[in-house]
PDB file of C-alpha atoms in Angstrom:
ATOM      1  CA  ALA A   1     -23.456 -47.193  29.838  1.00  0.00           C
ATOM      2  CA  ALA A   2     -23.457 -43.997  28.222  1.00  0.00           C
ATOM      3  CA  PRO A   3     -21.750 -43.640  25.128  1.00  0.00           C
ATOM      4  CA  PRO A   4     -18.064 -42.206  25.185  1.00  0.00           C
ATOM      5  CA  ALA A   5     -19.135 -38.691  24.199  1.00  0.00           C
ATOM      6  CA  MET A   6     -21.575 -38.256  27.066  1.00  0.00           C
ATOM      7  CA  ARG A   7     -19.509 -39.787  29.926  1.00  0.00           C
ATOM      8  CA  PRO A   8     -18.122 -37.023  32.383  1.00  0.00           C
ATOM      9  CA  TYR A   9     -14.796 -36.099  31.604  1.00  0.00           C
ATOM     10  CA  SER A  10     -11.930 -36.316  34.415  1.00  0.00           C
ATOM     11  CA  CYS A  11     -10.122 -32.881  35.049  1.00  0.00           C
ATOM     12  CA  SER A  12      -7.397 -34.708  36.573  1.00  0.00           C
ATOM     13  CA  ARG A  13      -6.034 -36.072  33.224  1.00  0.00           C
ATOM     14  CA  PHE A  14      -5.283 -32.629  32.151  1.00  0.00           C
ATOM     15  CA  SER A  15      -4.167 -29.031  33.697  1.00  0.00           C
ATOM     16  CA  VAL A  16      -7.303 -26.431  33.645  1.00  0.00           C
ATOM     17  CA  PRO A  17      -5.956 -22.858  32.773  1.00  0.00           C
ATOM     18  CA  SER A  18      -5.646 -20.966  35.845  1.00  0.00           C
ATOM     19  CA  ALA A  19      -3.452 -17.462  34.827  1.00  0.00           C
ATOM     20  CA  TRP A  20      -2.568 -15.818  31.338  1.00  0.00           C
ATOM     21  CA  ASP A  21       0.637 -16.946  29.702  1.00  0.00           C
ATOM     22  CA  THR A  22       2.600 -13.683  29.277  1.00  0.00           C
ATOM     23  CA  TRP A  23       6.078 -15.464  28.818  1.00  0.00           C
ATOM     24  CA  ALA A  24       4.539 -16.741  25.289  1.00  0.00           C
ATOM     25  CA  SER A  25       3.272 -13.494  24.749  1.00  0.00           C
ATOM     26  CA  VAL A  26       6.676 -12.078  25.346  1.00  0.00           C
ATOM     27  CA  THR A  27       8.430 -14.386  23.302  1.00  0.00           C
ATOM     28  CA  ARG A  28       6.423 -14.309  20.522  1.00  0.00           C
ATOM     29  CA  ASN A  29       5.176 -10.484  20.047  1.00  0.00           C
ATOM     30  CA  GLN A  30       6.847  -8.095  22.678  1.00  0.00           C
ATOM     31  CA  THR A  31       4.764  -5.136  20.987  1.00  0.00           C
ATOM     32  CA  ALA A  32       1.457  -6.786  21.376  1.00  0.00           C
ATOM     33  CA  LEU A  33       2.365  -7.560  25.160  1.00  0.00           C
ATOM     34  CA  SER A  34       3.181  -3.905  25.611  1.00  0.00           C
ATOM     35  CA  TYR A  35      -0.590  -3.133  24.537  1.00  0.00           C
ATOM     36  CA  LEU A  36      -1.743  -5.322  27.564  1.00  0.00           C
ATOM     37  CA  LYS A  37      -1.733  -4.519  31.162  1.00  0.00           C
ATOM     38  CA  VAL A  38      -2.206  -8.050  32.889  1.00  0.00           C
ATOM     39  CA  GLU A  39      -3.371  -8.398  36.892  1.00  0.00           C
ATOM     40  CA  GLU A  40      -3.938 -11.743  37.811  1.00  0.00           C
ATOM     41  CA  LEU A  41      -7.160 -12.990  35.404  1.00  0.00           C
ATOM     42  CA  ARG A  42      -7.930  -9.408  34.407  1.00  0.00           C
ATOM     43  CA  VAL A  43      -6.560  -8.122  31.194  1.00  0.00           C
ATOM     44  CA  ARG A  44      -6.723  -4.291  30.081  1.00  0.00           C
ATOM     45  CA  TYR A  45      -5.692  -3.045  26.836  1.00  0.00           C
ATOM     46  CA  ILE A  46      -3.623   0.116  26.759  1.00  0.00           C
ATOM     47  CA  GLY A  47      -2.321   0.456  23.198  1.00  0.00           C
ATOM     48  CA  PRO A  48      -3.148   2.989  21.139  1.00  0.00           C
ATOM     49  CA  GLY A  49      -6.168   1.205  19.397  1.00  0.00           C
ATOM     50  CA  ASP A  50      -5.953   3.654  16.343  1.00  0.00           C
ATOM     51  CA  ASP A  51      -6.913   0.602  14.006  1.00  0.00           C
ATOM     52  CA  ASP A  52      -7.060  -3.275  13.947  1.00  0.00           C
ATOM     53  CA  ARG A  53      -3.505  -3.665  13.272  1.00  0.00           C
ATOM     54  CA  GLN A  54      -2.711  -2.402  17.099  1.00  0.00           C
ATOM     55  CA  ALA A  55      -4.537  -5.354  18.417  1.00  0.00           C
ATOM     56  CA  ALA A  56      -2.923  -7.891  21.152  1.00  0.00           C
ATOM     57  CA  THR A  57      -3.908 -11.506  21.653  1.00  0.00           C
ATOM     58  CA  ILE A  58      -3.433 -13.112  25.082  1.00  0.00           C
ATOM     59  CA  MET A  59      -3.405 -16.952  25.666  1.00  0.00           C
ATOM     60  CA  ALA A  60      -4.317 -19.213  29.046  1.00  0.00           C
ATOM     61  CA  ASN A  61      -1.253 -20.983  30.525  1.00  0.00           C
ATOM     62  CA  HIS A  62      -2.843 -24.263  29.549  1.00  0.00           C
ATOM     63  CA  PRO A  63      -4.319 -25.431  25.949  1.00  0.00           C
ATOM     64  CA  VAL A  64      -7.206 -27.150  25.501  1.00  0.00           C
ATOM     65  CA  PRO A  65      -6.373 -30.468  25.300  1.00  0.00           C
ATOM     66  CA  ALA A  66      -6.735 -32.367  21.794  1.00  0.00           C
ATOM     67  CA  ASP A  67      -8.921 -34.977  22.998  1.00  0.00           C
ATOM     68  CA  VAL A  68     -11.324 -32.994  25.023  1.00  0.00           C
ATOM     69  CA  PRO A  69     -14.914 -33.304  23.208  1.00  0.00           C
ATOM     70  CA  LEU A  70     -16.448 -29.841  24.563  1.00  0.00           C
ATOM     71  CA  TYR A  71     -14.538 -26.960  26.313  1.00  0.00           C
ATOM     72  CA  TYR A  72     -16.045 -23.936  27.610  1.00  0.00           C
ATOM     73  CA  PHE A  73     -14.911 -20.500  29.065  1.00  0.00           C
ATOM     74  CA  GLU A  74     -16.524 -17.413  30.068  1.00  0.00           C
ATOM     75  CA  VAL A  75     -15.146 -13.883  29.737  1.00  0.00           C
ATOM     76  CA  GLU A  76     -16.923 -10.697  31.201  1.00  0.00           C
ATOM     77  CA  VAL A  77     -16.256  -7.646  29.175  1.00  0.00           C
ATOM     78  CA  VAL A  78     -15.713  -4.836  31.716  1.00  0.00           C
ATOM     79  CA  SER A  79     -15.343  -2.137  29.181  1.00  0.00           C
ATOM     80  CA  LYS A  80     -15.593  -2.383  25.746  1.00  0.00           C
ATOM     81  CA  GLY A  81     -13.139   0.540  25.281  1.00  0.00           C
ATOM     82  CA  ARG A  82     -13.435   3.299  22.290  1.00  0.00           C
ATOM     83  CA  GLU A  83     -14.357   1.138  19.346  1.00  0.00           C
ATOM     84  CA  GLY A  84     -15.446  -2.185  21.012  1.00  0.00           C
ATOM     85  CA  PHE A  85     -12.551  -4.085  18.825  1.00  0.00           C
ATOM     86  CA  ILE A  86     -12.875  -7.498  21.257  1.00  0.00           C
ATOM     87  CA  GLY A  87     -12.736 -10.981  20.197  1.00  0.00           C
ATOM     88  CA  ILE A  88     -13.122 -14.161  22.048  1.00  0.00           C
ATOM     89  CA  GLY A  89     -11.858 -17.420  20.847  1.00  0.00           C
ATOM     90  CA  PHE A  90      -9.441 -20.582  20.279  1.00  0.00           C
ATOM     91  CA  GLN A  91      -6.277 -20.630  18.218  1.00  0.00           C
ATOM     92  CA  GLN A  92      -3.387 -22.903  17.667  1.00  0.00           C
ATOM     93  CA  ASP A  93       0.090 -22.045  19.794  1.00  0.00           C
ATOM     94  CA  ASP A  94       1.927 -20.625  16.756  1.00  0.00           C
ATOM     95  CA  VAL A  95      -0.636 -18.285  15.557  1.00  0.00           C
ATOM     96  CA  ALA A  96       0.512 -14.665  15.699  1.00  0.00           C
ATOM     97  CA  LEU A  97      -0.739 -12.675  18.520  1.00  0.00           C
ATOM     98  CA  HIS A  98      -0.910  -8.980  17.172  1.00  0.00           C
ATOM     99  CA  ARG A  99      -4.350 -10.025  15.593  1.00  0.00           C
ATOM    100  CA  LEU A 100      -7.885 -10.562  16.672  1.00  0.00           C
ATOM    101  CA  PRO A 101      -8.681 -14.297  17.222  1.00  0.00           C
ATOM    102  CA  GLY A 102      -9.992 -15.689  13.702  1.00  0.00           C
ATOM    103  CA  TRP A 103      -8.063 -13.384  11.682  1.00  0.00           C
ATOM    104  CA  GLU A 104      -5.247 -15.691  11.374  1.00  0.00           C
ATOM    105  CA  ALA A 105      -5.215 -19.474   9.588  1.00  0.00           C
ATOM    106  CA  HIS A 106      -5.590 -21.969  12.850  1.00  0.00           C
ATOM    107  CA  SER A 107      -7.584 -19.506  14.793  1.00  0.00           C
ATOM    108  CA  TYR A 108     -11.728 -18.808  15.638  1.00  0.00           C
ATOM    109  CA  GLY A 109     -13.153 -15.786  16.995  1.00  0.00           C
ATOM    110  CA  TYR A 110     -16.148 -14.431  17.767  1.00  0.00           C
ATOM    111  CA  HIS A 111     -15.733 -10.376  17.821  1.00  0.00           C
ATOM    112  CA  GLY A 112     -18.114  -8.041  19.796  1.00  0.00           C
ATOM    113  CA  ASP A 113     -18.330  -5.148  17.533  1.00  0.00           C
ATOM    114  CA  ASP A 114     -20.123  -6.634  14.712  1.00  0.00           C
ATOM    115  CA  GLY A 115     -21.048 -10.167  16.210  1.00  0.00           C
ATOM    116  CA  HIS A 116     -19.540 -12.185  13.570  1.00  0.00           C
ATOM    117  CA  CYS A 117     -17.303 -15.328  13.793  1.00  0.00           C
ATOM    118  CA  PHE A 118     -14.401 -15.618  12.018  1.00  0.00           C
ATOM    119  CA  ALA A 119     -12.537 -18.605  10.917  1.00  0.00           C
ATOM    120  CA  GLY A 120      -8.719 -18.170   9.619  1.00  0.00           C
ATOM    121  CA  ASN A 121      -9.487 -14.989   7.698  1.00  0.00           C
ATOM    122  CA  GLY A 122     -10.934 -11.555   7.640  1.00  0.00           C
ATOM    123  CA  ARG A 123     -14.075 -12.432   6.349  1.00  0.00           C
ATOM    124  CA  GLY A 124     -16.511 -13.037   9.361  1.00  0.00           C
ATOM    125  CA  MET A 125     -19.957 -14.700   9.162  1.00  0.00           C
ATOM    126  CA  PRO A 126     -23.029 -13.417  11.053  1.00  0.00           C
ATOM    127  CA  TYR A 127     -23.078 -15.379  14.364  1.00  0.00           C
ATOM    128  CA  GLY A 128     -24.810 -13.762  17.357  1.00  0.00           C
ATOM    129  CA  PRO A 129     -25.553 -10.413  19.228  1.00  0.00           C
ATOM    130  CA  ARG A 130     -22.889  -7.546  19.300  1.00  0.00           C
ATOM    131  CA  TYR A 131     -21.629  -7.771  22.781  1.00  0.00           C
ATOM    132  CA  THR A 132     -20.036  -5.282  24.925  1.00  0.00           C
ATOM    133  CA  SER A 133     -19.393  -3.558  28.430  1.00  0.00           C
ATOM    134  CA  GLY A 134     -21.112  -5.463  31.097  1.00  0.00           C
ATOM    135  CA  ASP A 135     -21.812  -8.581  29.104  1.00  0.00           C
ATOM    136  CA  VAL A 136     -20.301 -12.249  29.756  1.00  0.00           C
ATOM    137  CA  VAL A 137     -19.526 -13.962  26.907  1.00  0.00           C
ATOM    138  CA  GLY A 138     -19.290 -18.152  26.488  1.00  0.00           C
ATOM    139  CA  ALA A 139     -16.880 -19.927  24.005  1.00  0.00           C
ATOM    140  CA  LEU A 140     -17.522 -23.421  23.462  1.00  0.00           C
TER     141      LEU A 140
END
């Protein structure tokens, strides 16, 4: 028999994300949500974007289950916007939504403008290539 980590994982044990959780965003940070336009699975930043304090984060409607050994998703960057300040990652449910993923404790993010990975603070480490309009970025 295959070791436990190598066995296929049944999705019937948990709910797979199928939409954005705009309710959590509204209740936790109305300003950040006002910077986003959500249309089904497409999210567009419509905030001023003058600096990194005008960021917005949105979460999926179902979390990654704690007992899932590997979890993967992809994001297509349709447009990088003016500066390319895009972060893709994971965070706990109680992390602030007005910052890019990886800048707050209990969050991790891969940022497109510099290709750095951030793990709970503002000091990124070189990780991969920069990403921009037209790229598909995977997170594992």
